[in-house]
């Protein structure tokens, strides 16, 4: 099914070309869905921007566009309003035909992209032996949603976990391990080191206080880098332990991701230096090998250097990212690379992109995007911390969300006088709790900081996961009550739109593919959240105004089709956010 917005836009462009020639045809989106039915369903305000180049009044321009505009299959005759807006109102026949097409398609008639890209989404990417903190949680949730949406649209998506699994911090970790758990290094079985974050803290403390420990740590870094067997074994033990901890979080959040940590690129680092040198991009600055950046200056106003190789021969976070970008383009053949990290890393990525471009590793045909997000704050607007001032462990955060969700379910079940099994309650609590955490994050414009509030995210009212899940459950309730199998609803039965609430849902349903196309471009999952929220609201209005099971045929079946389409859109849309629906809650 052609997207209504895309279809209308191309017709409008054709009219522009026919009226004024191709020089003036605009490629920008020139059509927007309207919120006010007075202005039809879509409004074009292209005439105003053409007034100057054409030296004509906008209204006259609009008249000429409309003369050449063929929207007869889709819209009522276009109307010109105000200074030159063109208002388009969708025909009821068109709406009902599109809905029937959606009904018959198991992907709700969302077309797969014509030119699938190889897309890499670099997300989550926590650091070994360090806390996987709320920033990584944001990256995980946002990255997963983008990956799901792009894959659904037909792209070939590679999800990469750029784990911080290399660096000088391993010197102290290995030294600490050798001293507190030497048996780990000789045992062939997996060893449990307990809480690795506490382990990291102990190691760090000794490193800061004990000169001999510090010296041994430096020694261990050299051993590790030169491939010393025992040091490598210790490194592996630390990575495995961390990996197990990370995996627990991924399982709970239902995240699929391929680990390709920083260490993967180690063998490629010397070539980065060598090739930058032969391209004459590298300069020696205070003993280090650097690239002087354009557009980045230091305090004195001089070009800022990006260190590629330190004076002691070591490499940096940036060196690894240069090796990674090159590998992803040359070996993975990526067309688009998306990096999901906090906004604080924006400069880092701009610098990587610049150097890769100047080195000729990043051609214009490849799009690289940093997808930044803001900070997670506590309800006091300060950094998100526990009451005692510690960083919040993700495991505890998810447990708390599920615990609170369980209290809510238990209360509701009791108030409704229902009796449910403990398994049912547990399952609902888990899905609502996890879904609420994800949705709270995704529904914000990711570029702003966001305030973490269990109360808000678990509320049954408002732009929350429980609200959306509940709308879905409502539809399933109708199917249970009426003994209706939605999948068996007549494909030949007509959709009849009469009530304004029915029109509102119908038009909104048609905008699903436009919304996904917007997410694909802008990489803003909150667009999809907003869409689903409005769909739930429209459904609830319809539910309040229109009888479904009590209605007479053929209206009854038509309304059931609207219910089914709403439920399937909610289910699919939520799944692209990584949220699972419930049949009952
Ligand atoms: N490990 C990094 C961090 O915790 C994030 C890595 C992001 N990806 C990348 N290719 N640099 O901040």
XYZ file of C-alpha atoms and ligand atoms in Angstrom:
597
model
C 0.000 0.000 0.000
C 1.333 3.394 -0.913
C 1.734 5.728 2.015
C -0.889 8.459 1.785
C 1.585 11.206 2.590
C 4.115 9.988 0.037
C 1.427 9.515 -2.594
C 0.002 12.997 -2.073
C 3.450 14.569 -1.937
C 4.478 13.095 -5.267
C 1.203 14.202 -6.853
C 1.787 17.672 -5.525
C 5.298 17.689 -6.894
C 4.008 16.590 -10.290
C 1.512 19.462 -10.231
C 4.263 21.922 -9.358
C 6.391 20.753 -12.243
C 3.442 20.845 -14.624
C 2.533 24.365 -13.523
C 5.951 26.009 -13.186
C 8.630 23.723 -14.595
C 11.055 21.494 -12.788
C 13.382 24.190 -11.424
C 10.823 25.157 -8.837
C 9.746 21.696 -7.800
C 10.593 21.285 -4.144
C 11.971 18.112 -2.692
C 11.354 19.125 0.922
C 8.273 17.767 2.612
C 5.629 20.250 1.642
C 2.614 18.544 3.065
C 1.655 18.102 6.690
C -1.164 16.173 8.336
C -3.497 18.666 10.010
C -4.896 18.357 13.502
C -7.966 20.430 12.742
C -10.618 18.825 10.494
C -11.542 22.343 9.293
C -8.376 22.284 7.202
C -8.981 18.853 5.760
C -6.592 16.035 6.564
C -3.422 17.310 4.938
C -2.352 20.825 4.216
C 0.193 22.096 1.685
C 1.681 25.525 2.168
C 3.999 25.564 -0.788
C 2.449 28.595 -2.490
C 3.903 31.075 0.005
C 7.503 30.065 -0.524
C 7.040 30.297 -4.301
C 5.629 33.824 -4.196
C 9.042 35.441 -4.315
C 10.704 33.448 -7.092
C 7.526 33.542 -9.196
C 6.662 37.174 -8.356
C 3.016 36.226 -8.002
C 0.493 36.296 -5.192
C 0.462 33.026 -3.171
C -3.228 32.583 -3.750
C -2.806 32.794 -7.526
C 0.001 30.264 -7.306
C -2.190 27.933 -5.283
C -4.908 28.193 -7.936
C -2.467 27.161 -10.650
C -1.131 24.243 -8.590
C -4.648 22.985 -7.944
C -5.445 23.188 -11.657
C -2.652 20.710 -12.305
C -3.196 18.573 -9.240
C -4.680 15.137 -9.736
C -5.791 13.673 -6.417
C -9.130 12.417 -7.662
C -8.710 8.847 -6.348
C -7.690 10.026 -2.893
C -9.251 13.335 -2.033
C -12.267 15.528 -2.395
C -11.644 18.506 -4.687
C -8.813 20.521 -3.063
C -9.726 23.760 -1.348
C -7.648 26.882 -1.163
C -7.697 28.653 2.160
C -6.268 31.836 3.636
C -3.233 33.293 1.884
C -2.690 30.179 -0.250
C -2.936 26.975 1.763
C -4.138 23.957 -0.161
C -6.368 21.785 1.990
C -6.866 18.166 1.111
C -9.622 16.047 2.568
C -9.397 12.287 2.098
C -12.345 10.584 0.430
C -14.244 8.114 2.541
C -13.940 5.480 -0.211
C -10.212 5.886 -0.197
C -10.048 5.527 3.588
C -12.130 2.379 3.669
C -10.222 0.787 0.779
C -6.897 1.459 2.499
C -8.200 -0.008 5.750
C -9.253 -3.163 3.933
C -5.768 -3.444 2.463
C -4.297 -3.090 5.931
C -6.650 -5.680 7.320
C -5.511 -8.289 4.802
C -1.809 -7.721 5.336
C 0.103 -9.193 8.228
C 2.413 -6.175 8.179
C -0.513 -3.774 8.108
C 0.353 -2.904 4.523
C 3.566 -1.148 5.519
C 5.754 -1.550 2.465
C 9.332 -2.650 2.837
C 11.840 -0.082 1.555
C 12.724 -0.275 -2.126
C 16.436 0.124 -1.458
C 17.371 -1.798 1.652
C 20.532 -0.552 3.301
C 23.096 -2.321 5.383
C 22.707 -0.493 8.675
C 24.924 -0.857 11.724
C 23.470 0.215 15.030
C 26.230 0.606 17.626
C 24.440 0.687 20.952
C 24.459 -0.318 24.627
C 28.286 -0.706 24.708
C 28.989 -0.854 28.447
C 32.479 -1.188 29.868
C 33.934 -4.380 31.317
C 34.156 -4.496 35.092
C 32.434 -1.161 35.382
C 28.863 -0.398 36.220
C 26.376 -0.699 33.392
C 24.617 2.514 34.325
C 21.429 4.328 33.349
C 23.223 5.949 30.405
C 23.880 2.488 28.988
C 20.259 1.624 29.708
C 19.126 4.560 27.567
C 21.484 3.563 24.793
C 20.255 -0.032 25.001
C 16.576 0.857 24.877
C 16.855 3.520 22.161
C 19.305 1.529 20.037
C 17.172 -1.597 20.234
C 14.065 0.283 19.160
C 15.836 1.888 16.197
C 17.274 -1.465 15.154
C 13.856 -3.112 15.344
C 12.178 -0.374 13.339
C 14.831 -0.323 10.611
C 14.782 -4.113 10.341
C 11.001 -4.132 10.078
C 11.225 -1.624 7.238
C 13.419 -4.078 5.374
C 16.946 -2.917 6.114
C 19.718 -5.370 6.854
C 20.589 -4.418 10.414
C 23.717 -5.396 12.302
C 23.462 -4.679 16.029
C 26.868 -4.160 17.540
C 27.917 -3.965 21.154
C 31.105 -1.880 21.175
C 31.997 -3.058 24.661
C 34.837 -1.251 26.432
C 36.937 -4.373 26.929
C 40.452 -3.000 26.526
C 42.597 -0.288 28.023
C 44.978 0.502 30.810
C 42.387 -0.143 33.534
C 42.985 -3.849 32.943
C 46.458 -3.513 34.465
C 45.084 -2.954 37.947
C 42.252 -5.448 37.482
C 44.638 -8.212 36.454
C 47.025 -7.406 39.294
C 44.185 -7.458 41.788
C 42.902 -10.746 40.395
C 46.338 -12.344 40.667
C 46.481 -11.402 44.308
C 42.960 -12.091 45.551
C 42.052 -15.061 43.398
C 45.183 -16.735 41.985
C 43.351 -20.049 41.649
C 41.135 -18.465 38.979
C 44.113 -18.291 36.646
C 44.847 -21.995 36.743
C 41.337 -23.402 36.981
C 39.789 -24.547 33.752
C 36.295 -23.899 35.060
C 34.399 -20.635 35.023
C 35.091 -18.676 38.194
C 32.724 -16.401 39.982
C 34.391 -13.244 41.206
C 31.212 -11.956 42.790
C 30.289 -8.332 42.292
C 32.717 -7.068 39.650
C 31.918 -3.452 40.345
C 33.052 -3.865 43.943
C 36.098 -5.690 42.581
C 36.849 -2.710 40.335
C 36.551 -0.310 43.264
C 38.944 -2.363 45.405
C 41.457 -2.545 42.582
C 41.214 1.184 41.976
C 41.681 1.965 45.640
C 44.835 -0.139 45.849
C 46.103 1.388 42.622
C 45.711 4.874 44.075
C 47.277 4.026 47.436
C 49.917 1.382 46.899
C 53.003 2.208 44.831
C 54.069 -1.415 44.428
C 50.581 -2.315 43.210
C 50.701 0.538 40.764
C 54.022 -0.637 39.360
C 52.741 -4.194 39.043
C 49.655 -2.870 37.240
C 51.749 -1.010 34.679
C 53.727 -4.172 34.169
C 50.497 -6.130 33.646
C 49.318 -3.704 30.953
C 52.523 -4.301 29.017
C 52.139 -8.055 29.469
C 48.569 -7.936 28.227
C 49.415 -5.821 25.213
C 52.282 -8.037 24.227
C 50.056 -11.095 24.447
C 51.315 -12.581 27.711
C 49.392 -15.782 28.232
C 48.568 -15.401 31.888
C 47.567 -11.781 31.510
C 45.299 -12.734 28.634
C 43.718 -15.481 30.704
C 43.031 -12.996 33.509
C 41.563 -10.539 31.006
C 39.285 -13.250 29.634
C 38.055 -14.176 33.104
C 37.163 -10.569 33.789
C 35.372 -10.200 30.454
C 33.421 -13.409 30.911
C 32.239 -12.398 34.327
C 31.072 -9.013 33.059
C 29.465 -10.580 30.033
C 27.357 -12.836 32.249
C 26.154 -9.830 34.207
C 25.341 -7.829 31.060
C 23.544 -10.813 29.562
C 21.179 -10.974 32.535
C 20.101 -7.417 31.790
C 19.775 -8.114 28.053
C 17.678 -11.212 28.721
C 15.397 -9.285 30.977
C 15.020 -6.503 28.420
C 14.798 -8.959 25.514
C 17.736 -7.433 23.654
C 19.587 -9.163 20.833
C 23.049 -7.782 20.256
C 26.360 -9.014 18.897
C 29.416 -8.303 20.953
C 32.270 -6.792 19.028
C 34.243 -4.997 21.688
C 37.132 -2.600 21.394
C 39.655 -5.464 21.623
C 38.362 -6.810 18.313
C 40.039 -3.888 16.551
C 43.428 -4.223 18.302
C 45.159 -5.922 15.368
C 43.980 -3.109 13.076
C 45.315 -0.203 15.133
C 48.903 -0.123 13.799
C 47.512 0.221 10.268
C 45.401 3.188 11.276
C 48.582 4.966 12.324
C 50.556 3.787 9.323
C 47.891 4.785 6.796
C 47.223 8.166 8.364
C 50.953 8.744 8.184
C 51.242 7.869 4.514
C 48.251 10.114 3.808
C 50.263 12.869 5.498
C 47.496 13.544 7.982
C 49.598 12.576 10.965
C 51.920 14.949 12.791
C 54.075 14.555 15.838
C 52.992 16.806 18.685
C 54.824 16.604 22.031
C 55.862 13.051 21.278
C 52.366 11.870 20.330
C 51.083 11.100 16.844
C 48.128 13.391 16.192
C 45.796 14.667 13.491
C 45.113 18.395 13.715
C 41.376 18.888 13.410
C 39.667 21.586 11.432
C 36.900 23.475 13.183
C 38.046 22.411 16.660
C 40.302 24.838 18.444
C 41.898 24.896 21.860
C 41.845 27.771 24.342
C 44.583 29.615 22.458
C 42.620 29.381 19.230
C 44.978 26.854 17.670
C 43.734 23.732 15.871
C 43.027 20.973 18.368
C 44.942 17.712 17.961
C 43.260 14.314 18.013
C 45.719 11.889 19.553
C 46.014 8.706 17.523
C 49.018 7.210 19.259
C 50.276 8.342 22.638
C 53.952 9.087 23.258
C 54.293 5.736 25.064
C 53.024 3.937 21.968
C 49.530 3.259 23.377
C 46.293 3.869 21.506
C 43.097 5.717 22.430
C 39.309 5.374 22.362
C 39.465 7.459 19.164
C 42.015 5.194 17.476
C 39.736 2.221 18.046
C 36.748 4.076 16.661
C 38.740 4.967 13.549
C 39.651 1.318 13.036
C 36.007 0.411 13.665
C 34.525 2.871 11.197
C 36.912 1.690 8.512
C 36.165 -1.962 9.216
C 32.430 -1.354 9.176
C 32.559 0.390 5.835
C 35.101 -1.805 4.088
C 34.314 -5.219 5.557
C 30.716 -4.980 6.716
C 29.816 -2.798 3.726
C 27.630 -0.574 5.846
C 25.577 2.136 4.120
C 24.544 3.758 7.366
C 26.212 3.630 10.776
C 24.282 4.783 13.820
C 26.030 5.421 17.141
C 23.751 5.675 20.158
C 25.498 7.345 23.097
C 24.981 10.227 25.505
C 25.238 13.724 24.074
C 28.563 14.190 25.873
C 30.272 12.170 23.134
C 29.081 14.388 20.279
C 32.505 15.941 19.755
C 34.226 12.596 19.829
C 32.081 11.353 16.955
C 32.389 14.560 14.946
C 36.143 14.216 15.206
C 36.116 10.555 14.181
C 33.878 11.330 11.214
C 36.093 14.216 10.157
C 39.331 12.226 10.253
C 37.719 9.229 8.521
C 36.435 11.538 5.797
C 39.760 13.279 5.312
C 41.481 9.898 5.129
C 39.061 8.840 2.396
C 37.692 5.967 4.488
C 34.254 7.496 4.763
C 32.780 8.113 1.306
C 29.776 10.379 0.717
C 27.651 7.330 -0.037
C 27.864 6.220 3.573
C 25.840 8.028 6.192
C 27.235 8.160 9.714
C 25.052 9.498 12.478
C 25.593 10.090 16.126
C 22.251 9.624 17.880
C 22.751 11.524 21.132
C 20.570 11.435 24.197
C 20.309 13.504 27.372
C 20.956 12.619 30.983
C 18.739 10.607 33.265
C 17.867 12.658 36.318
C 16.256 11.894 39.649
C 12.949 13.501 40.568
C 14.937 16.270 42.287
C 16.365 17.190 38.880
C 19.839 16.097 39.958
C 21.910 13.170 38.818
C 20.000 9.910 39.219
C 21.193 8.314 42.486
C 19.891 6.068 45.252
C 18.788 7.661 48.525
C 22.188 6.946 50.002
C 23.832 8.702 47.076
C 25.123 5.663 45.175
C 24.688 5.054 41.467
C 21.599 2.981 40.830
C 22.300 -0.556 39.671
C 20.271 -1.501 36.637
C 19.258 -4.789 38.132
C 17.801 -2.993 41.156
C 16.081 -0.444 38.981
C 14.310 -3.116 36.939
C 13.419 -5.073 40.084
C 11.886 -1.970 41.593
C 9.817 -1.249 38.480
C 8.499 -4.813 38.457
C 7.812 -4.733 42.200
C 5.767 -1.569 41.864
C 3.954 -2.868 38.814
C 3.056 -5.965 40.823
C 1.606 -3.838 43.633
C -0.511 -1.983 41.063
C -1.802 -5.196 39.485
C -2.592 -6.777 42.817
C -4.525 -3.716 43.896
C -6.473 -3.553 40.673
C -7.309 -7.252 40.732
C -8.540 -6.944 44.267
C -10.616 -3.849 43.508
C -12.226 -5.640 40.592
C -12.916 -8.697 42.736
C -10.960 -10.989 40.409
C -8.933 -13.967 41.423
C -5.775 -14.662 39.428
C -2.929 -17.129 39.730
C 0.463 -16.034 41.056
C 1.968 -16.884 37.642
C -0.453 -14.529 35.919
C 0.335 -11.728 38.346
C 4.067 -12.277 37.973
C 3.870 -12.238 34.196
C 1.801 -9.054 34.102
C 4.083 -7.336 36.627
C 7.200 -8.239 34.648
C 5.832 -7.049 31.308
C 4.239 -3.895 32.644
C 7.267 -3.005 34.772
C 9.854 -3.524 32.034
C 7.568 -2.020 29.384
C 7.062 1.058 31.551
C 10.801 1.631 31.957
C 11.357 1.314 28.215
C 8.409 3.434 27.212
C 9.254 6.215 29.681
C 12.621 6.514 28.042
C 11.475 6.222 24.430
C 8.538 8.609 24.725
C 10.811 11.548 25.550
C 12.528 13.406 22.802
C 15.843 11.657 23.377
C 17.881 14.831 23.061
C 16.450 16.251 26.274
C 17.378 15.165 29.775
C 14.724 13.016 31.309
C 13.431 12.697 34.822
C 13.121 9.167 36.031
C 9.907 8.647 37.989
C 8.464 5.237 38.785
C 5.121 6.815 39.673
C 4.763 8.579 36.334
C 5.916 5.709 34.161
C 3.584 3.219 35.861
C 0.489 5.441 35.808
C -2.490 3.972 34.015
C -3.345 7.399 32.618
C -1.193 9.531 30.344
C 1.490 8.806 27.810
C 2.688 5.622 29.518
C 3.162 1.956 28.680
C 0.338 0.835 30.995
C -2.086 3.180 29.216
C -1.181 1.724 25.837
C -1.151 -1.863 27.065
C -4.532 -1.292 28.596
C -5.997 -0.030 25.319
C -4.796 -3.246 23.705
C -6.310 -5.334 26.497
C -9.618 -3.530 26.033
C -9.797 -4.691 22.436
C -8.942 -8.247 23.408
C -11.713 -7.998 26.011
C -14.209 -7.352 23.225
C -13.028 -10.390 21.350
C -13.331 -12.576 24.451
C -16.717 -11.186 25.415
C -18.162 -11.574 21.935
C -16.400 -14.867 21.230
C -14.787 -13.273 18.214
C -11.694 -14.461 16.436
C -10.307 -11.299 14.860
C -8.241 -13.263 12.380
C -11.462 -14.727 10.972
C -13.228 -11.399 10.462
C -14.640 -11.273 6.965
C -12.062 -9.964 4.524
C -14.972 -9.116 2.208
C -16.968 -7.312 4.880
C -17.028 -3.568 4.213
C -15.621 -0.912 6.510
C -18.303 1.705 7.077
C -17.320 5.057 8.526
C -20.086 7.145 10.043
C -19.271 8.429 13.506
C -16.549 11.049 13.835
C -14.712 8.762 16.236
C -14.569 6.133 13.489
C -13.176 8.662 11.035
C -10.606 9.767 13.554
C -9.313 6.219 14.055
C -9.397 5.441 10.344
C -7.281 8.452 9.448
C -4.880 7.829 12.250
C -4.416 4.186 11.279
C -3.441 5.319 7.800
C -0.606 7.383 9.245
C 1.233 4.393 10.700
C 3.563 3.961 7.745
C 4.294 7.690 7.605
C 5.261 7.572 11.251
C 7.651 4.681 10.731
C 9.180 6.478 7.749
C 9.740 9.508 9.986
C 11.455 7.361 12.631
C 13.624 5.816 9.931
C 14.803 9.272 8.877
C 14.944 11.207 12.125
C 15.831 8.298 14.400
C 13.434 9.604 17.037
C 11.428 6.751 18.622
C 9.285 9.287 20.472
C 7.525 9.944 17.162
C 6.239 6.387 17.234
C 5.312 6.681 20.930
C 3.310 9.820 20.260
C 1.556 8.124 17.364
C 0.600 5.109 19.502
C -0.518 7.329 22.347
C -2.844 9.244 20.036
C -4.124 5.998 18.595
C -4.967 4.732 22.091
C -6.704 7.998 22.897
C -8.725 7.850 19.702
C -9.605 4.267 20.362
C -10.771 5.088 23.871
C -12.996 7.864 22.506
C -14.428 5.463 19.963
C -14.974 2.868 22.691
C -16.894 5.401 24.769
C -19.030 6.673 21.892
C -19.726 3.660 19.721
C -21.326 0.327 20.511
C -19.418 -2.529 19.013
C -20.884 -5.879 20.026
C -24.366 -4.358 20.386
C -24.304 -2.650 16.988
C -26.389 -4.016 14.115
C -24.720 -5.571 11.056
C -22.982 -4.557 8.863
C -21.791 -1.879 11.281
C -20.872 -4.446 13.923
C -18.326 -6.207 11.737
C -17.013 -2.908 10.432
C -16.385 -1.736 13.990
C -14.779 -5.025 14.893
C -12.413 -4.502 11.969
C -11.484 -1.086 13.370
C -10.877 -2.707 16.768
C -8.712 -5.372 15.212
C -6.687 -2.873 13.181
C -6.150 -0.730 16.262
C -4.990 -3.705 18.308
C -2.659 -4.963 15.595
C -1.178 -1.505 15.094
C -0.619 -1.153 18.831
C 0.959 -4.583 19.024
C 3.258 -4.038 16.064
C 4.121 -0.493 17.082
C 4.911 -1.494 20.653
C 6.975 -4.429 19.427
C 9.115 -1.967 17.460
C 9.703 -0.196 20.767
C 10.710 -3.530 22.267
C 7.520 -3.763 24.334
C 5.369 -6.853 24.476
C 1.595 -6.657 24.802
C -0.566 -8.694 27.162
C -3.896 -10.268 26.309
C -5.174 -9.549 29.799
C -3.800 -7.460 32.639
N 31.847 2.256 25.970
C 31.443 3.597 25.700
C 30.868 4.240 26.951
O 30.523 3.556 27.889
C 30.418 3.707 24.580
C 30.871 3.223 23.240
C 30.039 3.783 22.118
N 30.424 3.301 20.813
C 31.520 3.690 20.135
N 31.746 3.160 18.954
N 32.354 4.571 20.621
O 30.767 5.451 27.016
